[in-house]
Amino acid sequence: MAYIDYYKILGVDKGATQEDIKKAYRKLARKLHPDLNPDDKEAERKFKELNEANEVLSNPENRAKYDKYGEHWKHGEEYEKAQQQQQRQSQNQGGNFGGGFSGADFGDGEDFSDFFQSMFGGAGGGFGRSSRGSASGKFKGQDVQAELNLNLRDAATTHPQTFEINGKKVRITIPAGVYDGQQIKLKGHGEPGYNGGPNGDLYITFNIPADPDFERIGDDLKTKVSIDLYTAVLGGDVKVNTLNGSVNLKVKPETQNGMTVRLKGKGFPVYKKEGQSGDLFVTYEVKLPTNLTDKQKELFEQLKNS
């Protein structure tokens, strides 16, 4: 396995905080996401590497193993145990491995990766060249991280979605009410297992950008609607957009600029609670008239002096 510098892929140094790693990943994921780079194989490759790097470095335990074992981070502890057992077997047979890896007999052309593979990979792989013992352990495949972009209206409806991960199509049903940054796990949809072990898992993080019409606060929504001065003073009707179409709202006389009213149950669906929704809070913005005629100005003067 060729060494991949995950820190370099994310564009951070080894002293980066977990928050630095998270920000770097989200920035690059938006840039390289397949939806934004259709039919771009290079972007697809980089996106896969990016997810792999994030899967390791965003997890403090995995990151510590990567810093210690490099590309062999997933099986590093097993490798050390196997190497210790190999040394004990060699000593029992009168051999001498010496200290550390430098004493191991790799043979012509066999490097660290080959030795590691001979211990943990393939049928019949034993402990180095010893005829005693076996290290044919099964290991879970690597987990995969992915981002899925949704707009606010998509996130408000239960719907199926199909996307591709590592050349495989995955179809999921997204429940109404998911929120920005929420992560779900699809068991067994990650990288293939090692030496017959189970597949890794797929972690999908939902990315829901800000909506131009609605601000989401939990399960509630906030929006603004403009009314003219005459409606604000005398009252009337105004049409308000919701996630499920428009409704007519009664404006009370003498409504002040910035006044907020609540439309119960017209907010965002509650996650995995069918039929339940938050509320919609509507704030009035009173627009003053412009280009008044002399007659209109005179009427305002009369109101002012009355």
GROMACS .gro file of C-alpha atoms in nm:
model
  306
    1MET     CA    1   0.000   0.000   0.000
    2ALA     CA    2   0.150   0.330  -0.106
    3TYR     CA    3   0.179   0.591   0.165
    4ILE     CA    4  -0.080   0.870   0.139
    5ASP     CA    5  -0.028   1.188   0.337
    6TYR     CA    6  -0.377   1.259   0.469
    7TYR     CA    7  -0.267   1.588   0.622
    8LYS     CA    8  -0.145   1.707   0.282
    9ILE     CA    9  -0.473   1.602   0.116
   10LEU     CA   10  -0.671   1.815   0.364
   11GLY     CA   11  -0.420   2.098   0.344
   12VAL     CA   12  -0.349   2.107   0.718
   13ASP     CA   13  -0.038   2.042   0.925
   14LYS     CA   14   0.005   1.764   1.180
   15GLY     CA   15  -0.070   2.000   1.466
   16ALA     CA   16  -0.413   2.092   1.327
   17THR     CA   17  -0.705   2.085   1.569
   18GLN     CA   18  -1.014   1.872   1.507
   19GLU     CA   19  -1.203   2.191   1.421
   20ASP     CA   20  -0.934   2.283   1.164
   21ILE     CA   21  -0.972   1.939   1.006
   22LYS     CA   22  -1.351   1.967   0.997
   23LYS     CA   23  -1.339   2.310   0.830
   24ALA     CA   24  -1.079   2.199   0.576
   25TYR     CA   25  -1.281   1.890   0.485
   26ARG     CA   26  -1.610   2.077   0.439
   27LYS     CA   27  -1.443   2.343   0.224
   28LEU     CA   28  -1.276   2.091  -0.009
   29ALA     CA   29  -1.580   1.859  -0.015
   30ARG     CA   30  -1.796   2.137  -0.153
   31LYS     CA   31  -1.535   2.211  -0.420
   32LEU     CA   32  -1.475   1.849  -0.526
   33HIS     CA   33  -1.824   1.702  -0.479
   34PRO     CA   34  -1.926   1.485  -0.780
   35ASP     CA   35  -2.251   1.680  -0.818
   36LEU     CA   36  -2.045   1.990  -0.896
   37ASN     CA   37  -1.793   1.803  -1.113
   38PRO     CA   38  -1.991   1.561  -1.332
   39ASP     CA   39  -1.780   1.326  -1.545
   40ASP     CA   40  -1.459   1.465  -1.392
   41LYS     CA   41  -1.260   1.153  -1.300
   42GLU     CA   42  -0.977   1.351  -1.141
   43ALA     CA   43  -1.218   1.537  -0.913
   44GLU     CA   44  -1.384   1.204  -0.831
   45ARG     CA   45  -1.048   1.054  -0.737
   46LYS     CA   46  -0.957   1.353  -0.519
   47PHE     CA   47  -1.300   1.346  -0.354
   48LYS     CA   48  -1.248   0.980  -0.264
   49GLU     CA   49  -0.902   1.056  -0.120
   50LEU     CA   50  -1.051   1.350   0.071
   51ASN     CA   51  -1.317   1.129   0.232
   52GLU     CA   52  -1.055   0.870   0.318
   53ALA     CA   53  -0.835   1.134   0.481
   54ASN     CA   54  -1.126   1.278   0.677
   55GLU     CA   55  -1.238   0.933   0.793
   56VAL     CA   56  -0.899   0.884   0.955
   57LEU     CA   57  -0.808   1.231   1.083
   58SER     CA   58  -1.153   1.333   1.208
   59ASN     CA   59  -1.148   1.039   1.448
   60PRO     CA   60  -0.895   1.103   1.729
   61GLU     CA   61  -0.835   0.730   1.784
   62ASN     CA   62  -0.779   0.661   1.414
   63ARG     CA   63  -0.563   0.971   1.385
   64ALA     CA   64  -0.337   0.854   1.668
   65LYS     CA   65  -0.293   0.517   1.496
   66TYR     CA   66  -0.220   0.687   1.162
   67ASP     CA   67   0.042   0.911   1.322
   68LYS     CA   68   0.207   0.601   1.470
   69TYR     CA   69   0.172   0.341   1.195
   70GLY     CA   70   0.122   0.543   0.874
   71GLU     CA   71  -0.056   0.355   0.596
   72HIS     CA   72  -0.080   0.045   0.817
   73TRP     CA   73  -0.279   0.230   1.083
   74LYS     CA   74  -0.579  -0.007   1.067
   75HIS     CA   75  -0.375  -0.314   1.160
   76GLY     CA   76  -0.078  -0.161   1.338
   77GLU     CA   77  -0.157  -0.303   1.681
   78GLU     CA   78  -0.216  -0.649   1.535
   79TYR     CA   79   0.113  -0.618   1.349
   80GLU     CA   80   0.302  -0.544   1.669
   81LYS     CA   81   0.144  -0.843   1.842
   82ALA     CA   82   0.224  -1.068   1.549
   83GLN     CA   83   0.581  -0.941   1.534
   84GLN     CA   84   0.624  -1.009   1.904
   85GLN     CA   85   0.493  -1.361   1.858
   86GLN     CA   86   0.723  -1.406   1.559
   87GLN     CA   87   1.017  -1.304   1.774
   88ARG     CA   88   0.917  -1.550   2.048
   89GLN     CA   89   0.884  -1.832   1.795
   90SER     CA   90   1.219  -1.747   1.641
   91GLN     CA   91   1.387  -1.746   1.981
   92ASN     CA   92   1.231  -2.084   2.062
   93GLN     CA   93   1.383  -2.215   1.740
   94GLY     CA   94   1.720  -2.068   1.820
   95GLY     CA   95   1.683  -1.774   1.583
   96ASN     CA   96   1.758  -1.412   1.661
   97PHE     CA   97   1.551  -1.129   1.522
   98GLY     CA   98   1.725  -0.866   1.729
   99GLY     CA   99   1.534  -0.551   1.828
  100GLY     CA  100   1.262  -0.384   1.627
  101PHE     CA  101   1.199  -0.437   1.256
  102SER     CA  102   1.562  -0.408   1.151
  103GLY     CA  103   1.635  -0.766   1.257
  104ALA     CA  104   1.357  -0.922   1.044
  105ASP     CA  105   1.467  -1.120   0.740
  106PHE     CA  106   1.265  -0.969   0.457
  107GLY     CA  107   1.456  -1.150   0.185
  108ASP     CA  108   1.548  -1.013  -0.157
  109GLY     CA  109   1.311  -0.743  -0.275
  110GLU     CA  110   1.070  -0.781   0.018
  111ASP     CA  111   0.995  -0.455   0.199
  112PHE     CA  112   0.790  -0.363   0.504
  113SER     CA  113   0.462  -0.364   0.310
  114ASP     CA  114   0.534  -0.711   0.164
  115PHE     CA  115   0.612  -0.846   0.508
  116PHE     CA  116   0.297  -0.696   0.650
  117GLN     CA  117   0.093  -0.849   0.365
  118SER     CA  118   0.247  -1.190   0.420
  119MET     CA  119   0.138  -1.177   0.781
  120PHE     CA  120  -0.217  -1.048   0.740
  121GLY     CA  121  -0.321  -1.097   0.379
  122GLY     CA  122  -0.417  -1.388   0.157
  123ALA     CA  123  -0.474  -1.752   0.229
  124GLY     CA  124  -0.179  -1.940   0.369
  125GLY     CA  125  -0.001  -1.624   0.488
  126GLY     CA  126   0.188  -1.714   0.804
  127PHE     CA  127   0.421  -1.538   1.044
  128GLY     CA  128   0.703  -1.444   0.809
  129ARG     CA  129   0.886  -1.759   0.703
  130SER     CA  130   0.814  -1.957   1.016
  131SER     CA  131   0.620  -2.279   0.967
  132ARG     CA  132   0.451  -2.237   1.304
  133GLY     CA  133   0.154  -2.014   1.386
  134SER     CA  134  -0.089  -1.818   1.167
  135ALA     CA  135  -0.203  -1.456   1.145
  136SER     CA  136  -0.487  -1.489   0.899
  137GLY     CA  137  -0.709  -1.255   1.105
  138LYS     CA  138  -1.017  -1.094   0.951
  139PHE     CA  139  -1.046  -0.716   0.971
  140LYS     CA  140  -1.330  -0.478   0.901
  141GLY     CA  141  -1.297  -0.265   0.589
  142GLN     CA  142  -1.237   0.106   0.606
  143ASP     CA  143  -1.535   0.332   0.675
  144VAL     CA  144  -1.623   0.589   0.410
  145GLN     CA  145  -1.732   0.949   0.469
  146ALA     CA  146  -1.954   1.130   0.218
  147GLU     CA  147  -2.153   1.453   0.201
  148LEU     CA  148  -2.498   1.484   0.049
  149ASN     CA  149  -2.624   1.828  -0.051
  150LEU     CA  150  -2.994   1.904   0.000
  151ASN     CA  151  -3.191   2.225  -0.026
  152LEU     CA  152  -3.431   2.315   0.252
  153ARG     CA  153  -3.739   2.200   0.064
  154ASP     CA  154  -3.586   1.861  -0.016
  155ALA     CA  155  -3.494   1.820   0.350
  156ALA     CA  156  -3.858   1.888   0.440
  157THR     CA  157  -3.993   1.590   0.243
  158THR     CA  158  -3.937   1.216   0.275
  159HIS     CA  159  -3.792   1.105  -0.058
  160PRO     CA  160  -3.564   0.843  -0.214
  161GLN     CA  161  -3.221   0.941  -0.338
  162THR     CA  162  -2.965   0.745  -0.537
  163PHE     CA  163  -2.595   0.832  -0.549
  164GLU     CA  164  -2.269   0.660  -0.629
  165ILE     CA  165  -1.993   0.566  -0.385
  166ASN     CA  166  -1.677   0.393  -0.507
  167GLY     CA  167  -1.848   0.288  -0.829
  168LYS     CA  168  -2.149   0.140  -0.652
  169LYS     CA  169  -2.497   0.286  -0.660
  170VAL     CA  170  -2.654   0.336  -0.319
  171ARG     CA  171  -3.026   0.409  -0.279
  172ILE     CA  172  -3.158   0.549   0.047
  173THR     CA  173  -3.482   0.705   0.168
  174ILE     CA  174  -3.419   1.040   0.334
  175PRO     CA  175  -3.671   1.112   0.613
  176ALA     CA  176  -3.828   1.454   0.629
  177GLY     CA  177  -3.675   1.678   0.894
  178VAL     CA  178  -3.302   1.605   0.854
  179TYR     CA  179  -3.084   1.895   0.961
  180ASP     CA  180  -2.761   2.050   0.840
  181GLY     CA  181  -2.460   1.855   0.964
  182GLN     CA  182  -2.666   1.549   1.060
  183GLN     CA  183  -2.488   1.219   0.995
  184ILE     CA  184  -2.637   0.878   0.927
  185LYS     CA  185  -2.464   0.538   0.899
  186LEU     CA  186  -2.523   0.277   0.630
  187LYS     CA  187  -2.378  -0.046   0.764
  188GLY     CA  188  -2.166  -0.247   0.521
  189HIS     CA  189  -2.152   0.014   0.244
  190GLY     CA  190  -1.790   0.114   0.307
  191GLU     CA  191  -1.464  -0.039   0.178
  192PRO     CA  192  -1.443  -0.420   0.142
  193GLY     CA  193  -1.326  -0.613   0.445
  194TYR     CA  194  -0.967  -0.734   0.479
  195ASN     CA  195  -0.894  -1.103   0.447
  196GLY     CA  196  -1.264  -1.194   0.443
  197GLY     CA  197  -1.366  -0.952   0.718
  198PRO     CA  198  -1.687  -0.746   0.712
  199ASN     CA  199  -1.720  -0.437   0.496
  200GLY     CA  200  -1.676  -0.096   0.649
  201ASP     CA  201  -1.966   0.144   0.697
  202LEU     CA  202  -2.075   0.448   0.500
  203TYR     CA  203  -2.129   0.770   0.693
  204ILE     CA  204  -2.335   1.034   0.514
  205THR     CA  205  -2.336   1.395   0.637
  206PHE     CA  206  -2.619   1.618   0.513
  207ASN     CA  207  -2.522   1.962   0.391
  208ILE     CA  208  -2.820   2.200   0.380
  209PRO     CA  209  -2.722   2.555   0.280
  210ALA     CA  210  -2.912   2.865   0.392
  211ASP     CA  211  -3.245   2.921   0.215
  212PRO     CA  212  -3.323   3.263   0.064
  213ASP     CA  213  -3.682   3.265   0.194
  214PHE     CA  214  -3.677   3.081   0.527
  215GLU     CA  215  -3.451   3.072   0.830
  216ARG     CA  216  -3.464   2.741   1.013
  217ILE     CA  217  -3.436   2.732   1.391
  218GLY     CA  218  -3.479   2.374   1.505
  219ASP     CA  219  -3.821   2.271   1.375
  220ASP     CA  220  -3.946   2.629   1.343
  221LEU     CA  221  -3.911   2.857   1.042
  222LYS     CA  222  -3.886   3.236   1.018
  223THR     CA  223  -3.977   3.445   0.718
  224LYS     CA  224  -4.054   3.807   0.629
  225VAL     CA  225  -4.340   3.954   0.430
  226SER     CA  226  -4.382   4.308   0.301
  227ILE     CA  227  -4.704   4.502   0.348
  228ASP     CA  228  -4.780   4.856   0.235
  229LEU     CA  229  -4.854   5.138   0.473
  230TYR     CA  230  -5.224   5.139   0.403
  231THR     CA  231  -5.261   4.769   0.487
  232ALA     CA  232  -5.057   4.819   0.803
  233VAL     CA  233  -5.279   5.106   0.915
  234LEU     CA  234  -5.621   4.982   0.802
  235GLY     CA  235  -5.568   4.607   0.802
  236GLY     CA  236  -5.621   4.365   0.515
  237ASP     CA  237  -5.495   4.045   0.361
  238VAL     CA  238  -5.145   3.939   0.256
  239LYS     CA  239  -5.022   3.623   0.085
  240VAL     CA  240  -4.749   3.435   0.273
  241ASN     CA  241  -4.536   3.158   0.126
  242THR     CA  242  -4.487   2.839   0.328
  243LEU     CA  243  -4.299   2.518   0.247
  244ASN     CA  244  -4.630   2.371   0.127
  245GLY     CA  245  -4.762   2.657  -0.083
  246SER     CA  246  -4.902   2.998  -0.002
  247VAL     CA  247  -5.169   3.098   0.252
  248ASN     CA  248  -5.369   3.417   0.304
  249LEU     CA  249  -5.292   3.593   0.630
  250LYS     CA  250  -5.518   3.850   0.795
  251VAL     CA  251  -5.331   4.168   0.886
  252LYS     CA  252  -5.473   4.345   1.186
  253PRO     CA  253  -5.527   4.723   1.171
  254GLU     CA  254  -5.243   4.936   1.310
  255THR     CA  255  -4.986   4.662   1.257
  256GLN     CA  256  -4.640   4.791   1.344
  257ASN     CA  257  -4.324   4.741   1.141
  258GLY     CA  258  -4.135   4.437   1.273
  259MET     CA  259  -4.440   4.278   1.434
  260THR     CA  260  -4.428   3.897   1.425
  261VAL     CA  261  -4.718   3.651   1.409
  262ARG     CA  262  -4.710   3.273   1.440
  263LEU     CA  263  -4.863   3.021   1.202
  264LYS     CA  264  -4.890   2.702   1.405
  265GLY     CA  265  -4.782   2.381   1.232
  266LYS     CA  266  -4.653   2.558   0.920
  267GLY     CA  267  -4.287   2.519   1.009
  268PHE     CA  268  -4.041   2.235   0.944
  269PRO     CA  269  -4.134   1.866   0.979
  270VAL     CA  270  -4.010   1.701   1.298
  271TYR     CA  271  -3.751   1.433   1.218
  272LYS     CA  272  -3.905   1.084   1.212
  273LYS     CA  273  -4.231   1.207   1.367
  274GLU     CA  274  -4.481   1.189   1.085
  275GLY     CA  275  -4.752   1.453   1.090
  276GLN     CA  276  -4.567   1.680   1.335
  277SER     CA  277  -4.418   2.015   1.231
  278GLY     CA  278  -4.282   2.324   1.397
  279ASP     CA  279  -4.430   2.671   1.356
  280LEU     CA  280  -4.378   2.946   1.100
  281PHE     CA  281  -4.302   3.292   1.239
  282VAL     CA  282  -4.390   3.575   0.998
  283THR     CA  283  -4.241   3.920   1.051
  284TYR     CA  284  -4.409   4.218   0.883
  285GLU     CA  285  -4.198   4.472   0.697
  286VAL     CA  286  -4.398   4.789   0.639
  287LYS     CA  287  -4.300   4.962   0.316
  288LEU     CA  288  -4.350   5.337   0.308
  289PRO     CA  289  -4.503   5.485  -0.009
  290THR     CA  290  -4.281   5.673  -0.254
  291ASN     CA  291  -4.345   5.922  -0.535
  292LEU     CA  292  -4.637   6.080  -0.350
  293THR     CA  293  -4.857   6.329  -0.531
  294ASP     CA  294  -4.919   6.673  -0.388
  295LYS     CA  295  -5.268   6.565  -0.288
  296GLN     CA  296  -5.132   6.262  -0.101
  297LYS     CA  297  -4.873   6.474   0.075
  298GLU     CA  298  -5.147   6.716   0.176
  299LEU     CA  299  -5.348   6.429   0.329
  300PHE     CA  300  -5.045   6.320   0.529
  301GLU     CA  301  -5.004   6.675   0.650
  302GLN     CA  302  -5.362   6.675   0.765
  303LEU     CA  303  -5.306   6.346   0.953
  304LYS     CA  304  -4.994   6.489   1.108
  305ASN     CA  305  -5.174   6.798   1.236
  306SER     CA  306  -5.493   6.626   1.341
   0.00000   0.00000   0.00000
